[in-house]
mmCIF file of C-alpha atoms in Angstrom:
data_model
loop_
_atom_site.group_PDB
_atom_site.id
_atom_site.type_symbol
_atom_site.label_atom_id
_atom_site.label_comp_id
_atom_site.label_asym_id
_atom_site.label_seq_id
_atom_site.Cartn_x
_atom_site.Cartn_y
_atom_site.Cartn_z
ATOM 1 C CA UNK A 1 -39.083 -205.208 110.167
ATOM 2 C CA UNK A 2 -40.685 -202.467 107.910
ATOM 3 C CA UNK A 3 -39.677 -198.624 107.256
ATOM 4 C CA UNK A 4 -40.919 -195.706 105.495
ATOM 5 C CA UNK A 5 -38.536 -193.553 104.203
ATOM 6 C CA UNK A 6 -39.400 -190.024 103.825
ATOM 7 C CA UNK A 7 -38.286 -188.915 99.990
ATOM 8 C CA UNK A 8 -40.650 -186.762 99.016
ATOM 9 C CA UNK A 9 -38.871 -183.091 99.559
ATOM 10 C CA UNK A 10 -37.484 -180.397 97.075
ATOM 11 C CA UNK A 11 -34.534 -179.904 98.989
ATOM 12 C CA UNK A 12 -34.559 -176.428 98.599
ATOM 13 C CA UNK A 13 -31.607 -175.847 101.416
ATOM 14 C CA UNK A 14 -29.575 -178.281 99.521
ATOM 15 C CA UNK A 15 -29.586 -175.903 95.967
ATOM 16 C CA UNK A 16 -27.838 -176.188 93.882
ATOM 17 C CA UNK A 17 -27.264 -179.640 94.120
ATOM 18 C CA UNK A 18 -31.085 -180.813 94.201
ATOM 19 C CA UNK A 19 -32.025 -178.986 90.748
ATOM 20 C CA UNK A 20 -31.622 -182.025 88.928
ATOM 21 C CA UNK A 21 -30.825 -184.818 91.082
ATOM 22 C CA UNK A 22 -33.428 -185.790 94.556
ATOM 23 C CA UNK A 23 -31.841 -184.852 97.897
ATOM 24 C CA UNK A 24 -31.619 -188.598 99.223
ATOM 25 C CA UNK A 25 -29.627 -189.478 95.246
ATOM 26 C CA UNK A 26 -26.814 -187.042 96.095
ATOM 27 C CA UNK A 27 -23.361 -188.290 95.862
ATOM 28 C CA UNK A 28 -21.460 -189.034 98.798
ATOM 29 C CA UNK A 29 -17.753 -189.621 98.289
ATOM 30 C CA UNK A 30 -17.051 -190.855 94.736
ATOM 31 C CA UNK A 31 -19.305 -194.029 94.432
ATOM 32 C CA UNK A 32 -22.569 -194.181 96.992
ATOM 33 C CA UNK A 33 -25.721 -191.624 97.095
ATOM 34 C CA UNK A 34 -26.972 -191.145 100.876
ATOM 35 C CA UNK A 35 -30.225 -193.481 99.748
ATOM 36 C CA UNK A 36 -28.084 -196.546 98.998
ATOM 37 C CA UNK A 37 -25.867 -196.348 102.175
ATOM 38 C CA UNK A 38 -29.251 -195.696 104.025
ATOM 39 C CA UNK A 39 -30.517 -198.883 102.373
ATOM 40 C CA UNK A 40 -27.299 -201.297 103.010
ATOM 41 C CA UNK A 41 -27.212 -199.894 106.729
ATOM 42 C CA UNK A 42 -31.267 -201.189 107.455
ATOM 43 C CA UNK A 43 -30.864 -204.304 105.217
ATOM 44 C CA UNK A 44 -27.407 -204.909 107.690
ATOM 45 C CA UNK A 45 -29.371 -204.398 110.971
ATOM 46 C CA UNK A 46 -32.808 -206.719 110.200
ATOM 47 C CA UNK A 47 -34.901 -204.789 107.653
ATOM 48 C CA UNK A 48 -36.297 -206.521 105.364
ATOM 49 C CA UNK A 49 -39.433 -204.362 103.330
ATOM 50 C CA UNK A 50 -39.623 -200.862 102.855
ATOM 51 C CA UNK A 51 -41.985 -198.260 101.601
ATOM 52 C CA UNK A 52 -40.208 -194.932 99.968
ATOM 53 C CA UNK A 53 -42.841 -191.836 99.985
ATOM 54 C CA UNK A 54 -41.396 -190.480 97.054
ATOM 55 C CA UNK A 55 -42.872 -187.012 95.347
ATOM 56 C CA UNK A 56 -40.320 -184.528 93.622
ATOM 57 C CA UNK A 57 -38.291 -186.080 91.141
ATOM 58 C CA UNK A 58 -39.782 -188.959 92.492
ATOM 59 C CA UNK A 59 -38.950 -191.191 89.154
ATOM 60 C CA UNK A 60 -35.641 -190.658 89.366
ATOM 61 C CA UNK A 61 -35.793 -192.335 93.116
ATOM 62 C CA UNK A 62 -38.196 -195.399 91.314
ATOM 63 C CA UNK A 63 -34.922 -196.009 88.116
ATOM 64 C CA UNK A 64 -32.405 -195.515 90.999
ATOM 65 C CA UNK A 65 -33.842 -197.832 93.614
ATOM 66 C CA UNK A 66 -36.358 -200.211 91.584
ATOM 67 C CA UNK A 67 -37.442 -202.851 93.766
ATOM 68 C CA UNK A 68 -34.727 -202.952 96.228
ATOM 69 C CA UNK A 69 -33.793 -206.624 95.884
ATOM 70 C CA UNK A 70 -29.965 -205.071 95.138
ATOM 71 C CA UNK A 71 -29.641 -204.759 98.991
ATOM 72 C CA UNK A 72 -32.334 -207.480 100.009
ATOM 73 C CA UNK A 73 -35.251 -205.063 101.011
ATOM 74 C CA UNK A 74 -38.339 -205.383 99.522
ATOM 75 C CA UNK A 75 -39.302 -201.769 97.992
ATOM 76 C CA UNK A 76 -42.841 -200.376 97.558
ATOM 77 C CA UNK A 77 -44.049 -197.111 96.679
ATOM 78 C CA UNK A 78 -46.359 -193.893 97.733
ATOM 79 C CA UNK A 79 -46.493 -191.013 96.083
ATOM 80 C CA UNK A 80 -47.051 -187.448 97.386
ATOM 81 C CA UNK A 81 -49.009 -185.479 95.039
ATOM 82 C CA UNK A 82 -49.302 -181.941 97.155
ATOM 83 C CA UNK A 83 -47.076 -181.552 100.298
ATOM 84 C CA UNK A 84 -48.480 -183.516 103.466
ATOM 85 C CA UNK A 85 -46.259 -182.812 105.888
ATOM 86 C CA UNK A 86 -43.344 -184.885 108.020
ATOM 87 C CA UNK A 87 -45.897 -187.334 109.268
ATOM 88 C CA UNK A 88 -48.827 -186.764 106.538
ATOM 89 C CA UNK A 89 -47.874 -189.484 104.281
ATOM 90 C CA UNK A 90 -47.927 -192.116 106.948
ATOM 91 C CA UNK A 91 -51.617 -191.699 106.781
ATOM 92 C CA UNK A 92 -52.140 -192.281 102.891
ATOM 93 C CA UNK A 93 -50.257 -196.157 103.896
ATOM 94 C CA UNK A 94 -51.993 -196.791 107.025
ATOM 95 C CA UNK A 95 -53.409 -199.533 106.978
ATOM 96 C CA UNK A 96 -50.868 -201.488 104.941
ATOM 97 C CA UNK A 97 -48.017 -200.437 107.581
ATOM 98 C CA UNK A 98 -47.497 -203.170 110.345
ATOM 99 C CA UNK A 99 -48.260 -202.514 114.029
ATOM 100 C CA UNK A 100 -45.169 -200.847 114.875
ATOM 101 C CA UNK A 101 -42.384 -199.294 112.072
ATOM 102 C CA UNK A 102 -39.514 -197.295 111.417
ATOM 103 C CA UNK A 103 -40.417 -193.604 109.870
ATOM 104 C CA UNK A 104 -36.548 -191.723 108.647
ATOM 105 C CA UNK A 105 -35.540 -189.249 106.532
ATOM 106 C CA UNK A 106 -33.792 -190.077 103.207
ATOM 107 C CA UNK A 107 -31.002 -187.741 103.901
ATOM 108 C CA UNK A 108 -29.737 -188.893 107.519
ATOM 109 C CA UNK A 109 -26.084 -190.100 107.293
ATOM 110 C CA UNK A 110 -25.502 -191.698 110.921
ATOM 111 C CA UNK A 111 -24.130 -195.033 112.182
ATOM 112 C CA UNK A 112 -26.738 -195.341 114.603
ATOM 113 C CA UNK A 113 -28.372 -199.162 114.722
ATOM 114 C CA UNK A 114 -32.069 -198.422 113.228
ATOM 115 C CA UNK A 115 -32.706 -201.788 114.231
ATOM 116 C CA UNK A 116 -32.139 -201.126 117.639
ATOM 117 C CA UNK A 117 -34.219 -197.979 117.246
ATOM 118 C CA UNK A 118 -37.198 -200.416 116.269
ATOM 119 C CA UNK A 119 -37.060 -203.111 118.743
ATOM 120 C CA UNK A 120 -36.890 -200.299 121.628
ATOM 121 C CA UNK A 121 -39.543 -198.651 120.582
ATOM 122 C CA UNK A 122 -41.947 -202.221 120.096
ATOM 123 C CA UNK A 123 -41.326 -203.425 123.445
ATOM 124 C CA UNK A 124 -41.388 -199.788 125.197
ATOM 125 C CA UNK A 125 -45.506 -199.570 125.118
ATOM 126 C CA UNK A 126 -44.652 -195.849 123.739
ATOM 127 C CA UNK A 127 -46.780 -194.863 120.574
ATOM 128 C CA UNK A 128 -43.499 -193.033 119.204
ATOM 129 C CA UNK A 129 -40.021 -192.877 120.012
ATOM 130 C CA UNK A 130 -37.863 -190.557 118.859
ATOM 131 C CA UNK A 131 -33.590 -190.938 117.955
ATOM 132 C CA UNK A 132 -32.475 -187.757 119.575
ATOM 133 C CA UNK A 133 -28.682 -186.386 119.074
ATOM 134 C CA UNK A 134 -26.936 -183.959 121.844
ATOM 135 C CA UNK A 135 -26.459 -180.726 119.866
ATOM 136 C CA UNK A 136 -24.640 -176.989 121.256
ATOM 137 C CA UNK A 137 -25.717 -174.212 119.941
ATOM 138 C CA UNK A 138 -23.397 -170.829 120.688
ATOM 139 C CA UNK A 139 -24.969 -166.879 120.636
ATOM 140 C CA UNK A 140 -22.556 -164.871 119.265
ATOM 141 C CA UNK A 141 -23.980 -162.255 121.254
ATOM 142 C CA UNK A 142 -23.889 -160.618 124.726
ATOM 143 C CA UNK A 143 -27.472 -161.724 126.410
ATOM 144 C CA UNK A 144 -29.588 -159.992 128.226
ATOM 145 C CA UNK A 145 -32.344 -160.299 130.866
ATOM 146 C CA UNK A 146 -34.656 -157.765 131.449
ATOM 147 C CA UNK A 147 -37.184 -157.195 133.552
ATOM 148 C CA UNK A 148 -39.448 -153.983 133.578
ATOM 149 C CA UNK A 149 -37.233 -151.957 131.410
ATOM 150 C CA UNK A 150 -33.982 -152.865 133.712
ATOM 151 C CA UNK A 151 -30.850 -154.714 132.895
ATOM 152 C CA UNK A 152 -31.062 -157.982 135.126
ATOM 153 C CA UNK A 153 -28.826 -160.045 133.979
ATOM 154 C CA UNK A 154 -26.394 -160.608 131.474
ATOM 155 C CA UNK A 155 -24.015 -163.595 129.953
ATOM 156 C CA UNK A 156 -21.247 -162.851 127.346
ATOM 157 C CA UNK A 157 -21.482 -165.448 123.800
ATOM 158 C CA UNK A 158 -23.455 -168.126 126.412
ATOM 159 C CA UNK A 159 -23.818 -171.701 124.827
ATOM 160 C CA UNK A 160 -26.988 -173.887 124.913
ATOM 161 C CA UNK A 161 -27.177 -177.805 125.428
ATOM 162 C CA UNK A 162 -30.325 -179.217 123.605
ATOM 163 C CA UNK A 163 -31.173 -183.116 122.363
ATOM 164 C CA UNK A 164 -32.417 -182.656 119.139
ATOM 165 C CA UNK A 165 -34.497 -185.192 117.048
ATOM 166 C CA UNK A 166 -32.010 -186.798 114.078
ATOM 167 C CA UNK A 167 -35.171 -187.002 111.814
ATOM 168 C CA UNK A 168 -35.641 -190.845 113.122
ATOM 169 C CA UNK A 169 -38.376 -192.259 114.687
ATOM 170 C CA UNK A 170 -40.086 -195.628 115.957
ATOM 171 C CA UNK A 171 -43.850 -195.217 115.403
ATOM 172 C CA UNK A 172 -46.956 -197.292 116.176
ATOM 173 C CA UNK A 173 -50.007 -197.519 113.651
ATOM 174 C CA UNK A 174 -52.447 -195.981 117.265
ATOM 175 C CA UNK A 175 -50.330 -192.833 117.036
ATOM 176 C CA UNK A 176 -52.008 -192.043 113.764
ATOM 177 C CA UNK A 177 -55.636 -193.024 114.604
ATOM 178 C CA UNK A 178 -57.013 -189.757 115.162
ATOM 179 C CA UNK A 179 -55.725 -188.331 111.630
ATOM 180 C CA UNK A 180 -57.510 -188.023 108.666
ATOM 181 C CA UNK A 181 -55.877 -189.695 105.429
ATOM 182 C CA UNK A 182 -55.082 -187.298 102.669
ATOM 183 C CA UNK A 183 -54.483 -184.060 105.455
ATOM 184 C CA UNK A 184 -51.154 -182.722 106.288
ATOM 185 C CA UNK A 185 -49.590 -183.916 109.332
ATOM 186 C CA UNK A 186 -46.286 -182.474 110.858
ATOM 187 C CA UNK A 187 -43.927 -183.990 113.305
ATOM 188 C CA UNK A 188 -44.345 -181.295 115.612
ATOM 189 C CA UNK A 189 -48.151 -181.409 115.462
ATOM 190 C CA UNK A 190 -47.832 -185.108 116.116
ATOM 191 C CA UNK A 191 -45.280 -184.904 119.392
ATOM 192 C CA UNK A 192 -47.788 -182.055 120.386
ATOM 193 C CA UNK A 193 -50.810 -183.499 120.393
ATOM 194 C CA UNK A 194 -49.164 -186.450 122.001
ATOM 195 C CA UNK A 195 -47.627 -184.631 124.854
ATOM 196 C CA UNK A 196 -51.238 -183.250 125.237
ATOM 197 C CA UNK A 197 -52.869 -186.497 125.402
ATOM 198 C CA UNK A 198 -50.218 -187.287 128.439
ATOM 199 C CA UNK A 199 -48.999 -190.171 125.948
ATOM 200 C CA UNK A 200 -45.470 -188.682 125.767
ATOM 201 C CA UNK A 201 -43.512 -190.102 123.353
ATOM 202 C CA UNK A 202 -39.925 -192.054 124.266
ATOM 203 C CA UNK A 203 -36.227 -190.635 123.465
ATOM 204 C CA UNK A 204 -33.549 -192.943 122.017
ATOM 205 C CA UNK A 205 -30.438 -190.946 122.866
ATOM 206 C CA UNK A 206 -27.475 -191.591 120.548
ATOM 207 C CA UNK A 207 -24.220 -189.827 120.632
ATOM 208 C CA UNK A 208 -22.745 -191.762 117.476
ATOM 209 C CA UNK A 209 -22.286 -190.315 114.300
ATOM 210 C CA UNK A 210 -25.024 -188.053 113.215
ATOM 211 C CA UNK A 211 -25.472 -185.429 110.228
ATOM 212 C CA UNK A 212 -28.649 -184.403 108.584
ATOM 213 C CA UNK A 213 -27.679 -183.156 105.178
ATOM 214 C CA UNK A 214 -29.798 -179.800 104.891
ATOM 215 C CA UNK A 215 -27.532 -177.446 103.660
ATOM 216 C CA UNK A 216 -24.812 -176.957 101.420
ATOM 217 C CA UNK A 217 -22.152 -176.783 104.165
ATOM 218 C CA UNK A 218 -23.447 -179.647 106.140
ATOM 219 C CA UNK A 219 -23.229 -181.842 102.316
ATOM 220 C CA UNK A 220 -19.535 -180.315 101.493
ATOM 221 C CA UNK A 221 -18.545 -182.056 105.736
ATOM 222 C CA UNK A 222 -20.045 -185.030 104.586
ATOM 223 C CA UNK A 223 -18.314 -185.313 101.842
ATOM 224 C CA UNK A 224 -14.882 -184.011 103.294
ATOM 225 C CA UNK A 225 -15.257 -186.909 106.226
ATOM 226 C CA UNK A 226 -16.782 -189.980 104.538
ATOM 227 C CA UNK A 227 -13.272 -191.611 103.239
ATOM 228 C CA UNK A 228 -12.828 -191.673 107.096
ATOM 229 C CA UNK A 229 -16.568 -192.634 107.950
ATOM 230 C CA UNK A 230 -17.124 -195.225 105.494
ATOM 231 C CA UNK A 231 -16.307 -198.189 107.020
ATOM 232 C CA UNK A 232 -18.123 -197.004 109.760
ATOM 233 C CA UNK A 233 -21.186 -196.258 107.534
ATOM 234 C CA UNK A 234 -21.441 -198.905 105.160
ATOM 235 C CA UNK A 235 -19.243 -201.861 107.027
ATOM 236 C CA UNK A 236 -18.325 -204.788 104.737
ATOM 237 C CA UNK A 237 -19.191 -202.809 101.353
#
């Protein structure tokens, strides 16, 4: 089973930790970056090659990594030389990628089986599935509805239930046929154009452990949970 691994980003959320060191290299706990427990958990559940899209501070990612054979994975390299996009460097690779492949961010810290993810997606006929996480998402405000200038409704602080894509995805080499190589391509434009072609993609729900490591707060949680998480991240290490 292959992957790309999406490593390319400033992390410009993630400041001031990112101004020397690549958002997937960040530390988490005293010993791992997020990249090598990514890498033990796909070597664990079947991976065996993977291609990192690497771009900013993309030689640090090359010394860290090297050729991956320190977790079992066979490591290649693309490099991003102007911003392409969530989905835009899958097109540089194409036609090196096999038929159907995992596609993840380098910063996802989750226990979910990417394995599992893969094999789904192969034998569900769907040209992209998506890992999606239940998320809640509270206003802090009274909300209206109005309706020609009147008051027609109204909820105090309401919450909001939404899946939300965990920045995972199973995708098949057809999905990217109609792209041009060297263009950007974004994940929304892709699930868009998809949705438009009635070719809807499929939703792996998961309601594991799940946190995308954007911002500063979301890094300092990781941090203050892993002792507790790391067996359940990185089992056997």
């Amino acid at each position: 089973m292959h992957v790309v691994i999406l490593a390319g980003g400033k992390g410009v959320r993630l400041r001031p930790y990112t101004t020397a060191l690549p958002k997937p290299l960040v530390p988490i706990g005293d010993q791992h970056a997020i990249l090598e427990i990514v890498m033990r958990q796909l070597a664990r559940t079947g991976f065996t090659s993977c291609t990192l899209a690497i771009g900013h501070l993309g030689h640090i990612i090359r010394a860290y990594v090297g050729d991956g054979s320190q977790w079992g994975i066979r490591v290649d390299y693309t490099t991003e030389e102007s911003p392409l996009g969530t989905m835009g460097p899958l097109l540089t690779m194409v036609d090196r990628l096999p038929e159907h492949f995992l596609v993840m961010n380098g910063d996802v810290l989750t226990d979910l089986d990417f394995g599992d993810v893969l094999r789904r997606h192969t034998g569900s006929g769907a040209q992209l599935t998506i890992a999606t996480y239940a998320r809640r998402v509270s206003i802090d405000f009274g909300v209206l509805t109005t309706e020609s200038g009147r008051v027609v409704g109204f909820a105090e602080k309401p919450s909001m239930d939404y899946r939300v894509s965990m920045g995972v995805y199973g995708v098949s080499r057809g999905a990217l046929a109609r792209y041009t190589p060297g263009l950007p391509l974004g994940f929304d434009e892709l699930v868009l154009d998809l949705l438009d072609a009635g070719t809807p993609p499929d939703a792996y729900e998961f309601d594991g452990y799940w946190l995308d490591i954007g911002r500063p707060d979301d890094y300092d949680r990781a941090n203050a949970e892993f002792s507790v998480r790391r067996d359940l991240l990185i089992k056997g290490a």
